[in-house]
Amino acid sequence: MYPILFKIGSFSFYSYGFFSALAIVVCVLFLKKECVKNALDFEKIFSCFFWAVLGGIIGGRLLFVIINFEEYIKEPLRILSYREGGMAFQGALIGGILAGYLACWIKKEPFLKICDIVAPYLALGHAIGRIGCFMNGCCYGKIVKNGIGVILQGEAYPRVPIQLYYSIGLVIIFFILKKLLDSPKKFNGFIFLMYIIFYSFFRFFMEFFRADNSLVFFGMTLAQVISIGTFFIGLILFVFLSRKKVYGRV
């Protein structure tokens, strides 16, 4: 793997940080385009997006540290080291939603409408970020004896390139959500909840091929437990909002 993507003089560009930054830039560019299309104030929306990203970074890092608590308790200062990787996307999603909702509430912006616009590009940005995981050598898959595999630095046996499979799946989710975004919408929150449901289902099954997560509950990883929770929360909210739409309350 290539945790250091390239160097300029003595300054190193780390793969994980580079692709994470690229994902954010791509999301911002598409968000600006969608704001123009939907007659939304980009500066206000970007402000909400900024706080959502900040909340996502904090939430993602916090969940990752919790998952790997025994490792970080030995070296607490490593918690602040972002360049080596170490983000749990589900924590980032939860942190981003909470921070984004608070920012939208303060600025009196339509939270669910913004979530619908952001959802496809959240999937696309996540796909780009997973390439950073692959280059960094984190979030690795199980050892394979037959089939396609990649050999991590310092290892002798190939592993499932799960990070790339994540990217492919997320790109497919992006195209589905983008198609929905460009079609008549059933209710505010429709596309975002479809993203939550799709991703939770996808993540649950992809976890069976990962080797970096320990089992915590009835043979499932923490990510699978969270995926079950977010899947049903998304489903319940979907039914609730669709019923409100039918009765004219959305």
PDB file of C-alpha atoms in Angstrom:
ATOM      1  CA  MET A   1       0.000   0.000   0.000  1.00  0.00           C
ATOM      2  CA  TYR A   2       0.988   3.664  -0.281  1.00  0.00           C
ATOM      3  CA  PRO A   3       0.115   5.568   2.918  1.00  0.00           C
ATOM      4  CA  ILE A   4       2.255   8.470   1.622  1.00  0.00           C
ATOM      5  CA  LEU A   5       0.895   9.428  -1.791  1.00  0.00           C
ATOM      6  CA  PHE A   6       3.702  11.805  -2.774  1.00  0.00           C
ATOM      7  CA  LYS A   7       6.125  14.347  -1.355  1.00  0.00           C
ATOM      8  CA  ILE A   8       6.966  17.941  -2.179  1.00  0.00           C
ATOM      9  CA  GLY A   9      10.259  18.689  -0.523  1.00  0.00           C
ATOM     10  CA  SER A  10       9.985  17.612   3.088  1.00  0.00           C
ATOM     11  CA  PHE A  11       6.175  17.810   3.074  1.00  0.00           C
ATOM     12  CA  SER A  12       4.317  14.510   2.719  1.00  0.00           C
ATOM     13  CA  PHE A  13       0.828  14.126   1.255  1.00  0.00           C
ATOM     14  CA  TYR A  14      -0.843  11.202   2.987  1.00  0.00           C
ATOM     15  CA  SER A  15      -3.235   9.078   0.946  1.00  0.00           C
ATOM     16  CA  TYR A  16      -5.966   8.993   3.573  1.00  0.00           C
ATOM     17  CA  GLY A  17      -5.987  12.752   4.140  1.00  0.00           C
ATOM     18  CA  PHE A  18      -5.640  13.536   0.428  1.00  0.00           C
ATOM     19  CA  PHE A  19      -8.627  11.468  -0.667  1.00  0.00           C
ATOM     20  CA  SER A  20     -10.696  12.656   2.305  1.00  0.00           C
ATOM     21  CA  ALA A  21     -10.020  16.263   1.279  1.00  0.00           C
ATOM     22  CA  LEU A  22     -10.752  15.422  -2.371  1.00  0.00           C
ATOM     23  CA  ALA A  23     -14.085  13.903  -1.342  1.00  0.00           C
ATOM     24  CA  ILE A  24     -15.068  17.095   0.504  1.00  0.00           C
ATOM     25  CA  VAL A  25     -14.053  19.311  -2.444  1.00  0.00           C
ATOM     26  CA  VAL A  26     -16.081  17.189  -4.886  1.00  0.00           C
ATOM     27  CA  CYS A  27     -19.116  17.362  -2.583  1.00  0.00           C
ATOM     28  CA  VAL A  28     -18.836  21.153  -2.273  1.00  0.00           C
ATOM     29  CA  LEU A  29     -18.608  21.644  -6.057  1.00  0.00           C
ATOM     30  CA  PHE A  30     -21.680  19.513  -6.711  1.00  0.00           C
ATOM     31  CA  LEU A  31     -23.515  21.112  -3.788  1.00  0.00           C
ATOM     32  CA  LYS A  32     -22.974  24.557  -5.301  1.00  0.00           C
ATOM     33  CA  LYS A  33     -24.406  23.346  -8.597  1.00  0.00           C
ATOM     34  CA  GLU A  34     -27.468  21.877  -6.878  1.00  0.00           C
ATOM     35  CA  CYS A  35     -28.032  25.085  -4.887  1.00  0.00           C
ATOM     36  CA  VAL A  36     -28.234  27.064  -8.122  1.00  0.00           C
ATOM     37  CA  LYS A  37     -30.674  24.516  -9.573  1.00  0.00           C
ATOM     38  CA  ASN A  38     -32.894  24.581  -6.464  1.00  0.00           C
ATOM     39  CA  ALA A  39     -32.715  28.359  -5.859  1.00  0.00           C
ATOM     40  CA  LEU A  40     -30.978  27.943  -2.493  1.00  0.00           C
ATOM     41  CA  ASP A  41     -28.474  30.346  -0.936  1.00  0.00           C
ATOM     42  CA  PHE A  42     -25.142  28.546  -1.360  1.00  0.00           C
ATOM     43  CA  GLU A  43     -23.363  30.564   1.338  1.00  0.00           C
ATOM     44  CA  LYS A  44     -25.950  29.602   3.961  1.00  0.00           C
ATOM     45  CA  ILE A  45     -26.040  25.978   2.809  1.00  0.00           C
ATOM     46  CA  PHE A  46     -22.243  25.804   2.761  1.00  0.00           C
ATOM     47  CA  SER A  47     -22.156  27.099   6.332  1.00  0.00           C
ATOM     48  CA  CYS A  48     -24.476  24.252   7.392  1.00  0.00           C
ATOM     49  CA  PHE A  49     -22.389  21.810   5.349  1.00  0.00           C
ATOM     50  CA  PHE A  50     -19.196  23.042   7.022  1.00  0.00           C
ATOM     51  CA  TRP A  51     -20.556  22.339  10.493  1.00  0.00           C
ATOM     52  CA  ALA A  52     -21.861  18.976   9.329  1.00  0.00           C
ATOM     53  CA  VAL A  53     -18.387  18.055   8.043  1.00  0.00           C
ATOM     54  CA  LEU A  54     -16.806  19.200  11.307  1.00  0.00           C
ATOM     55  CA  GLY A  55     -19.331  17.166  13.296  1.00  0.00           C
ATOM     56  CA  GLY A  56     -18.651  14.237  10.988  1.00  0.00           C
ATOM     57  CA  ILE A  57     -14.899  14.390  11.577  1.00  0.00           C
ATOM     58  CA  ILE A  58     -15.378  14.488  15.347  1.00  0.00           C
ATOM     59  CA  GLY A  59     -18.018  11.742  15.325  1.00  0.00           C
ATOM     60  CA  GLY A  60     -16.036   9.519  12.979  1.00  0.00           C
ATOM     61  CA  ARG A  61     -12.853   9.814  14.991  1.00  0.00           C
ATOM     62  CA  LEU A  62     -14.685   9.320  18.283  1.00  0.00           C
ATOM     63  CA  LEU A  63     -16.342   6.070  17.188  1.00  0.00           C
ATOM     64  CA  PHE A  64     -13.064   4.769  15.744  1.00  0.00           C
ATOM     65  CA  VAL A  65     -11.274   5.443  19.030  1.00  0.00           C
ATOM     66  CA  ILE A  66     -14.086   3.734  20.955  1.00  0.00           C
ATOM     67  CA  ILE A  67     -13.830   0.675  18.699  1.00  0.00           C
ATOM     68  CA  ASN A  68     -10.044   0.572  19.141  1.00  0.00           C
ATOM     69  CA  PHE A  69     -10.008   1.822  22.735  1.00  0.00           C
ATOM     70  CA  GLU A  70      -7.395  -0.645  24.004  1.00  0.00           C
ATOM     71  CA  GLU A  71      -4.964   0.469  21.313  1.00  0.00           C
ATOM     72  CA  TYR A  72      -5.409   4.203  21.916  1.00  0.00           C
ATOM     73  CA  ILE A  73      -5.420   4.056  25.712  1.00  0.00           C
ATOM     74  CA  LYS A  74      -1.765   3.012  25.479  1.00  0.00           C
ATOM     75  CA  GLU A  75      -0.883   6.016  23.272  1.00  0.00           C
ATOM     76  CA  PRO A  76      -3.517   8.744  23.870  1.00  0.00           C
ATOM     77  CA  LEU A  77      -1.738  11.330  21.702  1.00  0.00           C
ATOM     78  CA  ARG A  78      -2.393   9.144  18.646  1.00  0.00           C
ATOM     79  CA  ILE A  79      -6.053  10.123  18.932  1.00  0.00           C
ATOM     80  CA  LEU A  80      -5.096  13.501  17.435  1.00  0.00           C
ATOM     81  CA  SER A  81      -3.065  11.976  14.578  1.00  0.00           C
ATOM     82  CA  TYR A  82      -5.348  12.117  11.538  1.00  0.00           C
ATOM     83  CA  ARG A  83      -2.693  11.356   8.926  1.00  0.00           C
ATOM     84  CA  GLU A  84      -2.514   7.656   9.817  1.00  0.00           C
ATOM     85  CA  GLY A  85      -6.232   7.255   9.134  1.00  0.00           C
ATOM     86  CA  GLY A  86      -8.756   6.097  11.639  1.00  0.00           C
ATOM     87  CA  MET A  87     -12.322   7.217  10.979  1.00  0.00           C
ATOM     88  CA  ALA A  88     -15.511   5.214  11.453  1.00  0.00           C
ATOM     89  CA  PHE A  89     -17.946   6.356   8.777  1.00  0.00           C
ATOM     90  CA  GLN A  90     -21.054   5.521  10.775  1.00  0.00           C
ATOM     91  CA  GLY A  91     -19.800   7.757  13.576  1.00  0.00           C
ATOM     92  CA  ALA A  92     -19.097  10.458  10.987  1.00  0.00           C
ATOM     93  CA  LEU A  93     -22.612  10.098   9.589  1.00  0.00           C
ATOM     94  CA  ILE A  94     -24.260  10.393  13.006  1.00  0.00           C
ATOM     95  CA  GLY A  95     -22.020  13.311  14.032  1.00  0.00           C
ATOM     96  CA  GLY A  96     -22.626  15.032  10.704  1.00  0.00           C
ATOM     97  CA  ILE A  97     -26.408  14.658  10.940  1.00  0.00           C
ATOM     98  CA  LEU A  98     -26.521  16.071  14.472  1.00  0.00           C
ATOM     99  CA  ALA A  99     -24.217  19.007  13.685  1.00  0.00           C
ATOM    100  CA  GLY A 100     -25.959  19.665  10.361  1.00  0.00           C
ATOM    101  CA  TYR A 101     -29.396  19.649  11.972  1.00  0.00           C
ATOM    102  CA  LEU A 102     -28.266  22.078  14.674  1.00  0.00           C
ATOM    103  CA  ALA A 103     -26.720  24.404  12.072  1.00  0.00           C
ATOM    104  CA  CYS A 104     -29.870  24.316   9.906  1.00  0.00           C
ATOM    105  CA  TRP A 105     -32.063  24.958  12.940  1.00  0.00           C
ATOM    106  CA  ILE A 106     -29.985  27.986  13.967  1.00  0.00           C
ATOM    107  CA  LYS A 107     -29.956  29.393  10.417  1.00  0.00           C
ATOM    108  CA  LYS A 108     -33.595  28.406   9.769  1.00  0.00           C
ATOM    109  CA  GLU A 109     -32.685  26.378   6.679  1.00  0.00           C
ATOM    110  CA  PRO A 110     -34.757  23.379   5.433  1.00  0.00           C
ATOM    111  CA  PHE A 111     -32.826  20.457   6.946  1.00  0.00           C
ATOM    112  CA  LEU A 112     -34.533  17.576   5.124  1.00  0.00           C
ATOM    113  CA  LYS A 113     -34.440  19.353   1.770  1.00  0.00           C
ATOM    114  CA  ILE A 114     -30.708  19.979   2.166  1.00  0.00           C
ATOM    115  CA  CYS A 115     -30.164  16.354   3.214  1.00  0.00           C
ATOM    116  CA  ASP A 116     -31.872  15.206   0.008  1.00  0.00           C
ATOM    117  CA  ILE A 117     -29.550  17.370  -2.084  1.00  0.00           C
ATOM    118  CA  VAL A 118     -26.423  16.255  -0.229  1.00  0.00           C
ATOM    119  CA  ALA A 119     -27.238  12.507  -0.041  1.00  0.00           C
ATOM    120  CA  PRO A 120     -26.063  11.421  -3.543  1.00  0.00           C
ATOM    121  CA  TYR A 121     -22.797  13.322  -3.185  1.00  0.00           C
ATOM    122  CA  LEU A 122     -22.289  11.947   0.308  1.00  0.00           C
ATOM    123  CA  ALA A 123     -22.252   8.485  -1.285  1.00  0.00           C
ATOM    124  CA  LEU A 124     -19.878   9.696  -4.022  1.00  0.00           C
ATOM    125  CA  GLY A 125     -17.560  11.364  -1.505  1.00  0.00           C
ATOM    126  CA  HIS A 126     -17.547   8.207   0.603  1.00  0.00           C
ATOM    127  CA  ALA A 127     -16.576   6.194  -2.489  1.00  0.00           C
ATOM    128  CA  ILE A 128     -13.615   8.527  -3.054  1.00  0.00           C
ATOM    129  CA  GLY A 129     -12.659   8.300   0.611  1.00  0.00           C
ATOM    130  CA  ARG A 130     -12.584   4.499   0.424  1.00  0.00           C
ATOM    131  CA  ILE A 131      -9.836   4.762  -2.188  1.00  0.00           C
ATOM    132  CA  GLY A 132      -7.847   6.563   0.494  1.00  0.00           C
ATOM    133  CA  CYS A 133      -8.524   3.623   2.829  1.00  0.00           C
ATOM    134  CA  PHE A 134      -7.199   1.242   0.169  1.00  0.00           C
ATOM    135  CA  MET A 135      -4.053   3.293  -0.398  1.00  0.00           C
ATOM    136  CA  ASN A 136      -3.518   3.659   3.346  1.00  0.00           C
ATOM    137  CA  GLY A 137      -3.968  -0.059   3.990  1.00  0.00           C
ATOM    138  CA  CYS A 138      -6.703   0.380   6.610  1.00  0.00           C
ATOM    139  CA  CYS A 139     -10.227  -1.108   6.682  1.00  0.00           C
ATOM    140  CA  TYR A 140      -8.733  -4.259   5.145  1.00  0.00           C
ATOM    141  CA  GLY A 141     -10.498  -7.463   4.167  1.00  0.00           C
ATOM    142  CA  LYS A 142     -10.079 -11.087   5.130  1.00  0.00           C
ATOM    143  CA  ILE A 143      -7.309 -13.307   3.772  1.00  0.00           C
ATOM    144  CA  VAL A 144      -8.291 -15.081   0.534  1.00  0.00           C
ATOM    145  CA  LYS A 145      -6.916 -18.364  -0.763  1.00  0.00           C
ATOM    146  CA  ASN A 146      -8.690 -18.211  -4.106  1.00  0.00           C
ATOM    147  CA  GLY A 147      -9.969 -15.293  -6.125  1.00  0.00           C
ATOM    148  CA  ILE A 148      -8.973 -11.643  -6.289  1.00  0.00           C
ATOM    149  CA  GLY A 149      -6.805 -10.325  -3.480  1.00  0.00           C
ATOM    150  CA  VAL A 150      -4.193  -7.700  -2.655  1.00  0.00           C
ATOM    151  CA  ILE A 151      -1.135  -8.094  -0.454  1.00  0.00           C
ATOM    152  CA  LEU A 152      -0.719  -5.453   2.239  1.00  0.00           C
ATOM    153  CA  GLN A 153       2.722  -4.123   3.079  1.00  0.00           C
ATOM    154  CA  GLY A 154       4.556  -6.529   5.383  1.00  0.00           C
ATOM    155  CA  GLU A 155       2.137  -9.412   4.807  1.00  0.00           C
ATOM    156  CA  ALA A 156       2.559 -12.651   2.884  1.00  0.00           C
ATOM    157  CA  TYR A 157      -1.039 -13.505   1.983  1.00  0.00           C
ATOM    158  CA  PRO A 158      -3.541 -11.616  -0.189  1.00  0.00           C
ATOM    159  CA  ARG A 159      -6.663 -10.053   1.299  1.00  0.00           C
ATOM    160  CA  VAL A 160     -10.082  -9.170  -0.082  1.00  0.00           C
ATOM    161  CA  PRO A 161      -9.819  -5.627  -1.569  1.00  0.00           C
ATOM    162  CA  ILE A 162     -12.890  -4.686   0.436  1.00  0.00           C
ATOM    163  CA  GLN A 163     -12.164  -0.954   0.234  1.00  0.00           C
ATOM    164  CA  LEU A 164     -12.509  -1.052  -3.563  1.00  0.00           C
ATOM    165  CA  TYR A 165     -15.698  -3.101  -3.324  1.00  0.00           C
ATOM    166  CA  TYR A 166     -17.038  -0.424  -0.991  1.00  0.00           C
ATOM    167  CA  SER A 167     -16.186   2.222  -3.590  1.00  0.00           C
ATOM    168  CA  ILE A 168     -17.941   0.328  -6.380  1.00  0.00           C
ATOM    169  CA  GLY A 169     -21.063  -0.215  -4.271  1.00  0.00           C
ATOM    170  CA  LEU A 170     -21.151   3.421  -3.180  1.00  0.00           C
ATOM    171  CA  VAL A 171     -20.823   4.638  -6.775  1.00  0.00           C
ATOM    172  CA  ILE A 172     -23.851   2.487  -7.666  1.00  0.00           C
ATOM    173  CA  ILE A 173     -25.761   3.999  -4.724  1.00  0.00           C
ATOM    174  CA  PHE A 174     -24.701   7.462  -5.949  1.00  0.00           C
ATOM    175  CA  PHE A 175     -26.177   6.890  -9.421  1.00  0.00           C
ATOM    176  CA  ILE A 176     -29.440   5.559  -7.966  1.00  0.00           C
ATOM    177  CA  LEU A 177     -29.787   8.550  -5.624  1.00  0.00           C
ATOM    178  CA  LYS A 178     -28.819  11.033  -8.360  1.00  0.00           C
ATOM    179  CA  LYS A 179     -31.549   9.582 -10.565  1.00  0.00           C
ATOM    180  CA  LEU A 180     -34.031  10.025  -7.707  1.00  0.00           C
ATOM    181  CA  LEU A 181     -32.784  13.579  -7.093  1.00  0.00           C
ATOM    182  CA  ASP A 182     -33.463  14.506 -10.722  1.00  0.00           C
ATOM    183  CA  SER A 183     -36.968  12.971 -10.572  1.00  0.00           C
ATOM    184  CA  PRO A 184     -40.115  14.302  -8.861  1.00  0.00           C
ATOM    185  CA  LYS A 185     -39.648  13.810  -5.122  1.00  0.00           C
ATOM    186  CA  LYS A 186     -42.304  12.148  -2.948  1.00  0.00           C
ATOM    187  CA  PHE A 187     -41.520  14.142   0.220  1.00  0.00           C
ATOM    188  CA  ASN A 188     -38.668  16.039   1.874  1.00  0.00           C
ATOM    189  CA  GLY A 189     -36.226  13.521   3.314  1.00  0.00           C
ATOM    190  CA  PHE A 190     -37.128  10.829   0.742  1.00  0.00           C
ATOM    191  CA  ILE A 191     -33.716  10.653  -0.954  1.00  0.00           C
ATOM    192  CA  PHE A 192     -31.734  10.969   2.269  1.00  0.00           C
ATOM    193  CA  LEU A 193     -33.690   8.158   3.931  1.00  0.00           C
ATOM    194  CA  MET A 194     -33.212   5.997   0.833  1.00  0.00           C
ATOM    195  CA  TYR A 195     -29.483   6.607   1.238  1.00  0.00           C
ATOM    196  CA  ILE A 196     -29.603   5.586   4.920  1.00  0.00           C
ATOM    197  CA  ILE A 197     -31.549   2.416   4.084  1.00  0.00           C
ATOM    198  CA  PHE A 198     -29.376   1.463   1.083  1.00  0.00           C
ATOM    199  CA  TYR A 199     -26.096   2.109   2.863  1.00  0.00           C
ATOM    200  CA  SER A 200     -27.098   0.340   6.077  1.00  0.00           C
ATOM    201  CA  PHE A 201     -28.116  -2.772   4.114  1.00  0.00           C
ATOM    202  CA  PHE A 202     -24.928  -2.640   2.015  1.00  0.00           C
ATOM    203  CA  ARG A 203     -22.639  -2.052   4.990  1.00  0.00           C
ATOM    204  CA  PHE A 204     -24.145  -4.903   7.024  1.00  0.00           C
ATOM    205  CA  PHE A 205     -23.253  -7.502   4.392  1.00  0.00           C
ATOM    206  CA  MET A 206     -19.871  -6.017   3.463  1.00  0.00           C
ATOM    207  CA  GLU A 207     -18.783  -6.395   7.090  1.00  0.00           C
ATOM    208  CA  PHE A 208     -18.640 -10.179   6.635  1.00  0.00           C
ATOM    209  CA  PHE A 209     -15.594  -9.681   4.387  1.00  0.00           C
ATOM    210  CA  ARG A 210     -13.667  -7.342   6.712  1.00  0.00           C
ATOM    211  CA  ALA A 211     -10.923  -8.500   9.051  1.00  0.00           C
ATOM    212  CA  ASP A 212     -10.198  -5.364  11.076  1.00  0.00           C
ATOM    213  CA  ASN A 213     -13.356  -5.361  13.195  1.00  0.00           C
ATOM    214  CA  SER A 214     -13.855  -7.573  16.227  1.00  0.00           C
ATOM    215  CA  LEU A 215     -17.128  -9.376  16.931  1.00  0.00           C
ATOM    216  CA  VAL A 216     -19.102  -7.783  19.732  1.00  0.00           C
ATOM    217  CA  PHE A 217     -22.722  -8.957  19.739  1.00  0.00           C
ATOM    218  CA  PHE A 218     -24.098 -12.367  18.708  1.00  0.00           C
ATOM    219  CA  GLY A 219     -21.249 -12.812  16.233  1.00  0.00           C
ATOM    220  CA  MET A 220     -21.749  -9.372  14.676  1.00  0.00           C
ATOM    221  CA  THR A 221     -19.402  -6.406  14.513  1.00  0.00           C
ATOM    222  CA  LEU A 222     -20.274  -3.045  16.031  1.00  0.00           C
ATOM    223  CA  ALA A 223     -20.733  -1.687  12.497  1.00  0.00           C
ATOM    224  CA  GLN A 224     -23.316  -4.393  11.785  1.00  0.00           C
ATOM    225  CA  VAL A 225     -25.186  -3.627  14.997  1.00  0.00           C
ATOM    226  CA  ILE A 226     -25.250   0.078  14.075  1.00  0.00           C
ATOM    227  CA  SER A 227     -26.318  -0.807  10.512  1.00  0.00           C
ATOM    228  CA  ILE A 228     -29.314  -2.756  11.800  1.00  0.00           C
ATOM    229  CA  GLY A 229     -30.268   0.222  13.968  1.00  0.00           C
ATOM    230  CA  THR A 230     -29.899   2.823  11.199  1.00  0.00           C
ATOM    231  CA  PHE A 231     -31.723   0.571   8.703  1.00  0.00           C
ATOM    232  CA  PHE A 232     -34.821   0.300  10.882  1.00  0.00           C
ATOM    233  CA  ILE A 233     -34.673   3.944  11.976  1.00  0.00           C
ATOM    234  CA  GLY A 234     -34.512   4.942   8.304  1.00  0.00           C
ATOM    235  CA  LEU A 235     -37.389   2.603   7.459  1.00  0.00           C
ATOM    236  CA  ILE A 236     -39.578   3.885  10.307  1.00  0.00           C
ATOM    237  CA  LEU A 237     -38.913   7.534   9.396  1.00  0.00           C
ATOM    238  CA  PHE A 238     -39.595   6.734   5.737  1.00  0.00           C
ATOM    239  CA  VAL A 239     -43.033   5.298   6.577  1.00  0.00           C
ATOM    240  CA  PHE A 240     -43.755   8.145   9.022  1.00  0.00           C
ATOM    241  CA  LEU A 241     -42.882  10.936   6.565  1.00  0.00           C
ATOM    242  CA  SER A 242     -44.666   9.245   3.661  1.00  0.00           C
ATOM    243  CA  ARG A 243     -47.842   8.981   5.781  1.00  0.00           C
ATOM    244  CA  LYS A 244     -47.535  12.662   6.743  1.00  0.00           C
ATOM    245  CA  LYS A 245     -47.265  13.464   3.041  1.00  0.00           C
ATOM    246  CA  VAL A 246     -50.422  11.479   2.287  1.00  0.00           C
ATOM    247  CA  TYR A 247     -52.318  13.406   4.969  1.00  0.00           C
ATOM    248  CA  GLY A 248     -50.906  16.727   3.783  1.00  0.00           C
ATOM    249  CA  ARG A 249     -48.667  17.510   6.748  1.00  0.00           C
ATOM    250  CA  VAL A 250     -45.306  17.609   4.920  1.00  0.00           C
TER     251      VAL A 250
END
